[in-house]
Short mmCIF file of C-alpha atoms and ligand atoms in Angstrom, two decimals:
data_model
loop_
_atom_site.label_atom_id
_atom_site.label_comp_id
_atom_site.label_asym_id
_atom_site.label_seq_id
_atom_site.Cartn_x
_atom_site.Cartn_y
_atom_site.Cartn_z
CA UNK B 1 27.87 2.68 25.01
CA UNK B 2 26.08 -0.68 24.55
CA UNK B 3 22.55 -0.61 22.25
CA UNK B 4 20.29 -3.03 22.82
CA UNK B 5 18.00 -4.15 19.82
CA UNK B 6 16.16 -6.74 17.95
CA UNK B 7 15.90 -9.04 14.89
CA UNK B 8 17.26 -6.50 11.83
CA UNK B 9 14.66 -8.21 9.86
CA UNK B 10 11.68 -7.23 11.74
CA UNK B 11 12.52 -4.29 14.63
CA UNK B 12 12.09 -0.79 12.59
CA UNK B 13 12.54 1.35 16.26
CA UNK B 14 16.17 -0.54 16.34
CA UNK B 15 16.89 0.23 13.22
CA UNK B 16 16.95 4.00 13.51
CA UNK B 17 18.58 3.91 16.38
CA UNK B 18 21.31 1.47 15.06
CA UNK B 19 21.52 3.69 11.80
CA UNK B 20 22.06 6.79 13.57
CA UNK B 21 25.03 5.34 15.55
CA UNK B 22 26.49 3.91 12.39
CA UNK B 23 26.18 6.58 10.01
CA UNK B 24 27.56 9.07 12.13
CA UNK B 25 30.39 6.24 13.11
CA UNK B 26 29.48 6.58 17.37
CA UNK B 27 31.34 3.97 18.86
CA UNK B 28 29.03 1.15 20.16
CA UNK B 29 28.81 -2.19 21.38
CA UNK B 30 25.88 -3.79 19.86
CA UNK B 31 23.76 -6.62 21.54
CA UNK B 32 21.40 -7.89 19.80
CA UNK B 33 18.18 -10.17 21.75
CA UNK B 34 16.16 -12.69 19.63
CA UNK B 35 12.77 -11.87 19.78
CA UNK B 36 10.41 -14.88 21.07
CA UNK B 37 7.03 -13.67 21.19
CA UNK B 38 7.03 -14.55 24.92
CA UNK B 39 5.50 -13.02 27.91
CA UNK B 40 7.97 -14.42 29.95
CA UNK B 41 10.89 -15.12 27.43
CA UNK B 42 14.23 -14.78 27.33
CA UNK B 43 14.12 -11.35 25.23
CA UNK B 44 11.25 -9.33 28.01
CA UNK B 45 13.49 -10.71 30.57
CA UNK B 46 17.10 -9.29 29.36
CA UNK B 47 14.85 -6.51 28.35
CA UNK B 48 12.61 -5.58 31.20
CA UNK B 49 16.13 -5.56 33.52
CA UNK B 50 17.29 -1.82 31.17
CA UNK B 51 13.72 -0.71 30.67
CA UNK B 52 10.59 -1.38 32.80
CA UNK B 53 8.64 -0.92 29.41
CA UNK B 54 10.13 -4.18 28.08
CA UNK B 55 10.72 -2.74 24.55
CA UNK B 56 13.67 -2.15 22.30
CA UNK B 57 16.00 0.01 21.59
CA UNK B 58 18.00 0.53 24.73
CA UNK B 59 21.42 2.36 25.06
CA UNK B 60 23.07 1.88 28.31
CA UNK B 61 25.83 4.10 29.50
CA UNK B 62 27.67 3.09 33.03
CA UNK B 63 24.29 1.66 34.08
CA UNK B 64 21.95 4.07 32.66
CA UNK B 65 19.40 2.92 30.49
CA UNK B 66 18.01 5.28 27.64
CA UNK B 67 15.00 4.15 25.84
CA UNK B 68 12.89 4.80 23.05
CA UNK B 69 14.58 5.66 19.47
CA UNK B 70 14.05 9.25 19.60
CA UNK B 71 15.07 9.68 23.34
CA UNK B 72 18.12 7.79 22.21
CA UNK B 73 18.99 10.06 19.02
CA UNK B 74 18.38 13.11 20.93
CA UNK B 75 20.69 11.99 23.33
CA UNK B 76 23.08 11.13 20.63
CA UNK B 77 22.61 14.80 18.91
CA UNK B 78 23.34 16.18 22.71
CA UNK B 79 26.62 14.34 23.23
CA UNK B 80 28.35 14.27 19.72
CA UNK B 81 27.21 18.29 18.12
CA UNK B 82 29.99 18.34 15.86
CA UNK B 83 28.54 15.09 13.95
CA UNK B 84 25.29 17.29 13.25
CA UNK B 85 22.95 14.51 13.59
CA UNK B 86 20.44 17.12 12.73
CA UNK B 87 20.43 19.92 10.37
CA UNK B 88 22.48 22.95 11.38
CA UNK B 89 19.74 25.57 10.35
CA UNK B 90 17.60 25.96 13.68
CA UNK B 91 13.74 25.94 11.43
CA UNK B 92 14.94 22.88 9.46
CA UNK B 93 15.88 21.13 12.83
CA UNK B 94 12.63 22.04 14.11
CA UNK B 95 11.08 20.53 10.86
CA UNK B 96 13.23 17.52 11.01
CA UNK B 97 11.59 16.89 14.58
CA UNK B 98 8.44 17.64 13.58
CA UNK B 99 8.85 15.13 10.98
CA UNK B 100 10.47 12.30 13.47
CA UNK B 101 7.65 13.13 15.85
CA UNK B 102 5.03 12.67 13.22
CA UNK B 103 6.46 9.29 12.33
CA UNK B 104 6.91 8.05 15.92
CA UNK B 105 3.33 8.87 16.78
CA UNK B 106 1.43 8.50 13.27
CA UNK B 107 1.67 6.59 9.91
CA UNK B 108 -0.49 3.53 12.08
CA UNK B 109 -2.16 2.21 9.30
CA UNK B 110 1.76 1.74 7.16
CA UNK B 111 3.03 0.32 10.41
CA UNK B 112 0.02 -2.22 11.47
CA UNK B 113 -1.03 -3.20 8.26
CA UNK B 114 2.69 -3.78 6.09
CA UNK B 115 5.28 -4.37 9.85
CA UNK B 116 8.99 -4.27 8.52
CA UNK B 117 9.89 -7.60 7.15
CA UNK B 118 13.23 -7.19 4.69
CA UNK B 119 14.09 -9.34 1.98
CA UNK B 120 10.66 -11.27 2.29
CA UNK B 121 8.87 -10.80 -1.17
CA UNK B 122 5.22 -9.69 -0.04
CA UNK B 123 4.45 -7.85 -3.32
CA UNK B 124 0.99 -9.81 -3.59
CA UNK B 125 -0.28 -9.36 0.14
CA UNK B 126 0.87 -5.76 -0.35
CA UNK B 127 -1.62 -5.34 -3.39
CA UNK B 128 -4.54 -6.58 -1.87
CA UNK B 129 -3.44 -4.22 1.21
CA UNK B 130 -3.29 -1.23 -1.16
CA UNK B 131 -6.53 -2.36 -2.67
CA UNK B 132 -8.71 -2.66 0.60
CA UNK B 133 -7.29 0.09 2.91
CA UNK B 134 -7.62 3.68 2.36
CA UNK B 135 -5.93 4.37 5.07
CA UNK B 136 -2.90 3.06 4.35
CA UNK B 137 -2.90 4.61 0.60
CA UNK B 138 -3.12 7.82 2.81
CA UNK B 139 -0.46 7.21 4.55
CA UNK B 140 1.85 6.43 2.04
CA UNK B 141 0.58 9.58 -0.03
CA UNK B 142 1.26 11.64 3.02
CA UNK B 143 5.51 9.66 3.10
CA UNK B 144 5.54 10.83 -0.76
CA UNK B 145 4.53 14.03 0.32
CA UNK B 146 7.58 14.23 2.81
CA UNK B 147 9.93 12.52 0.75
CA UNK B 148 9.62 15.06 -2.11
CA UNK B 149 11.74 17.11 0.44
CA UNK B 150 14.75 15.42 -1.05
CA UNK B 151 14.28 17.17 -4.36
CA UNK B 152 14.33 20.66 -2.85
CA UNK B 153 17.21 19.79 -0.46
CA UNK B 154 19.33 17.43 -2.12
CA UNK B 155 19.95 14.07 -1.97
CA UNK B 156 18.27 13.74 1.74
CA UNK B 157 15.84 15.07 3.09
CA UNK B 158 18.03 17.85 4.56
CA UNK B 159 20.60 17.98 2.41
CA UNK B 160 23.18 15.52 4.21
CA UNK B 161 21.53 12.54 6.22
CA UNK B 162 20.30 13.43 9.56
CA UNK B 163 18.11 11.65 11.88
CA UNK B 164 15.44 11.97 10.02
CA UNK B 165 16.16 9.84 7.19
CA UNK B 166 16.81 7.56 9.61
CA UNK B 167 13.45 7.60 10.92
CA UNK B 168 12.30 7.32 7.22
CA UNK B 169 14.44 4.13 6.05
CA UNK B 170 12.46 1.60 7.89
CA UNK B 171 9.45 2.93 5.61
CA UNK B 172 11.47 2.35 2.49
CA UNK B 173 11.83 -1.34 3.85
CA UNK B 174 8.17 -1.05 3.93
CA UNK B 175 7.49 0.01 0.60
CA UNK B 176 10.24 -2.19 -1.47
CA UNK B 177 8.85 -5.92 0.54
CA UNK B 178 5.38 -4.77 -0.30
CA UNK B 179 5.68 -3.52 -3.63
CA UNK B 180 3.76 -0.47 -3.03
CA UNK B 181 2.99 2.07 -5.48
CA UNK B 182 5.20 4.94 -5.45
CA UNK B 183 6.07 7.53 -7.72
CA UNK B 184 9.05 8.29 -9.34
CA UNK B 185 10.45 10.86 -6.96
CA UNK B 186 10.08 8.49 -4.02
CA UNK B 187 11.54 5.88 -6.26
CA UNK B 188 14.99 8.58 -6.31
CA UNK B 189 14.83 8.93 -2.77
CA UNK B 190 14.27 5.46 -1.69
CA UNK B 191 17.08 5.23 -4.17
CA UNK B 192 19.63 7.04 -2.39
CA UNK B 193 18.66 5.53 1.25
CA UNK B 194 19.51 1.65 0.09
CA UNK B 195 22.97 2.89 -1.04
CA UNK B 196 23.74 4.79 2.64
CA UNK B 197 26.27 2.15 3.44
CA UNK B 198 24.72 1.50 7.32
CA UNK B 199 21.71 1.29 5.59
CA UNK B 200 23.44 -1.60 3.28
CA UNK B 201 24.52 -2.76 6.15
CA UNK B 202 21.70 -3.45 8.31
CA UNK B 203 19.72 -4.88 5.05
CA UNK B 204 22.66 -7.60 4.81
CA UNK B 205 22.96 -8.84 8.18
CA UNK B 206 19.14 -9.26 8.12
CA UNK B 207 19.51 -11.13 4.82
CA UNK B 208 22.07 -13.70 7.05
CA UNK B 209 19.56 -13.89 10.15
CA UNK B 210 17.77 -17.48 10.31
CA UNK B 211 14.88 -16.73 12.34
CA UNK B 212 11.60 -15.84 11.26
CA UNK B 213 8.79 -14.68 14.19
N1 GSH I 1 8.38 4.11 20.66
C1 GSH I 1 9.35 3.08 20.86
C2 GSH I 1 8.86 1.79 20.24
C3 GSH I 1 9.69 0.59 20.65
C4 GSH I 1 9.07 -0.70 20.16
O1 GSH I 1 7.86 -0.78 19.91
N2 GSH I 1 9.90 -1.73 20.05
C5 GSH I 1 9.40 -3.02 19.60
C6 GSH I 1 10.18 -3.54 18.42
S1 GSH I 1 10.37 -2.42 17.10
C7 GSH I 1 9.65 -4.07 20.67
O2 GSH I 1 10.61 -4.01 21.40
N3 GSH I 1 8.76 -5.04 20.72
C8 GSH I 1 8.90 -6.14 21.61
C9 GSH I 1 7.66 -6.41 22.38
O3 GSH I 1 6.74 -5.58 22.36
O4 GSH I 1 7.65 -7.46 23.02
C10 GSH I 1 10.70 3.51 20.25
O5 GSH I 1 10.68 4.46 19.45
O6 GSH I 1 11.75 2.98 20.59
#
C-alpha cells in the first residue's frame, strides 16, 4: 500500500491517516509531496493523477486510489479486524464514528482560525484568537467536552487508541502551538497522545522538515 500525504508540519487529514497506519504497524510505503500553494504545481499535479479532488491523503492499492482520511481508515478497519482500529463494543464504535464524523465535518472555527502548524510557537496570536472569537472558545469547550472521555475509559478515549484519537491528535497540535486554554483533564489527555510513539514520531520528522508554506 503506498499513502500519499503532505508537509507533517502543516497537513492534519495526513496525519490521521499516517497515524492510523503506524500505530497499528500496517505496512506502507509512504510518499510524501511538498505542498506549493500552486494551481498548477508540482503537488495538484502528482495529486490530481490518484484523486480528481486534488487533495491529500491518498492510499493506492494495485492502482486504486482511496481518498479522504476517514474513507481511508475505514478501509483500513475493513482489511486488518484483528488490529481493532476501532473499539470492539458495537455502541462505542458507533460513538467513535460519530465522534470522527463530527470532527471531519465540524470544529471550523479551531480549524480556520489556529491550521496545524507544529513546533511553531504561536502562543501570542493564539491569545488574541481566544480573545476575539467565540466561536472558536466553543469549539474548543465542545474538544474538552469529548476529551473528558479519557477519564471514564482510560487512558484514550476508548480505552486503547483507536481511530479516533487519531482524528483528535491533530487538535492537540492545535492547542499546544497556540497555547490555548485548557483544563487540566485535557492537559492528561493531550498528555498521553504526545507520548503515542507514531504520534512522537510524526512531531519529529516535522521538527526536521525545512519548508515553511
Ligand atoms: N476531507 C478530506 C480533507 C483533505 C484535505 O483538505 N487535505 C488538504 C491538506 S490537510 C490538502 O490536500 N490540501 C491541498 C490543497 O487543497 O491544495 C480528508 O479527510 O482527507
Amino acid at each position: 500500500m503506498d499513502l500519499w500525504i503532505g508537509n507533517k508540519k502543516y497537513l492534519s487529514w495526513s496525519m490521521r491517516a499516517w497515524l492510523v497506519c503506524r500505530h497499528f504497524d500496517i505496512e506502507f510505503t509512504e510518499h510524501l509531496v511538498q505542498l506549493d500553494g500552486l494551481a498548477d504545481g508540482i503537488f495538484k499535479q502528482t495529486i490530481q493523477s490518484m484523486n480528481p479532488v486534488g487533495k491529500v491523503p491518498i492510499l493506492v492499492i494495485n492502482d486504486f486510489s482511496i481518498w479522504d482520511s476517514f474513507a481511508i481508515c475505514e478501509f483500513l478497519a475493513e482489511q486488518f479486524p484483528q488490529k481493532l482500529l476501532w473499539p470492539q463494543d458495537t455502541l462505542e464504535r458507533a460513538r467513535a464514528r460519530s465522534l470522527c464524523a463530527e470532527m471531519h465535518s465540524g470544529f471550523s472555527a479551531l480549524r480556520s482560525y489556529c491550521p496545524m502548524n507544529i513546533h511553531a510557537d504561536l502562543k501570542e496570536l493564539g491569545q488574541q484568537l481566544w480573545q476575539q472569537h467565540a466561536d472558536l472558545r466553543n469549539d474548543l469547550q465542545r474538544v474538552e467536552q469529548i476529551w473528558e472521555l479519557h477519564e471514564q475509559t482510560g487512558d484514550f478515549l476508548f480505552g486503547k487508541f483507536s481511530i479516533a484519537d487519531a482524528f483528535f491528535a491533530p487538535v492537540v497540535m492545535r492547542v499546544i502551538s497556540y497555547g490555548l486554554p485548557t483544563n487540566q483533564k485535557s492537559q492528561a489527555y493531550m498528555n498521553k497522545i504526545i507520548q503515542v510513539p507514531a504520534i512522537a514520531q510524526w512531531i519529529a520528522e516535522a521538527k526536521l522538515e525545512l519548508t515553511s508554506i
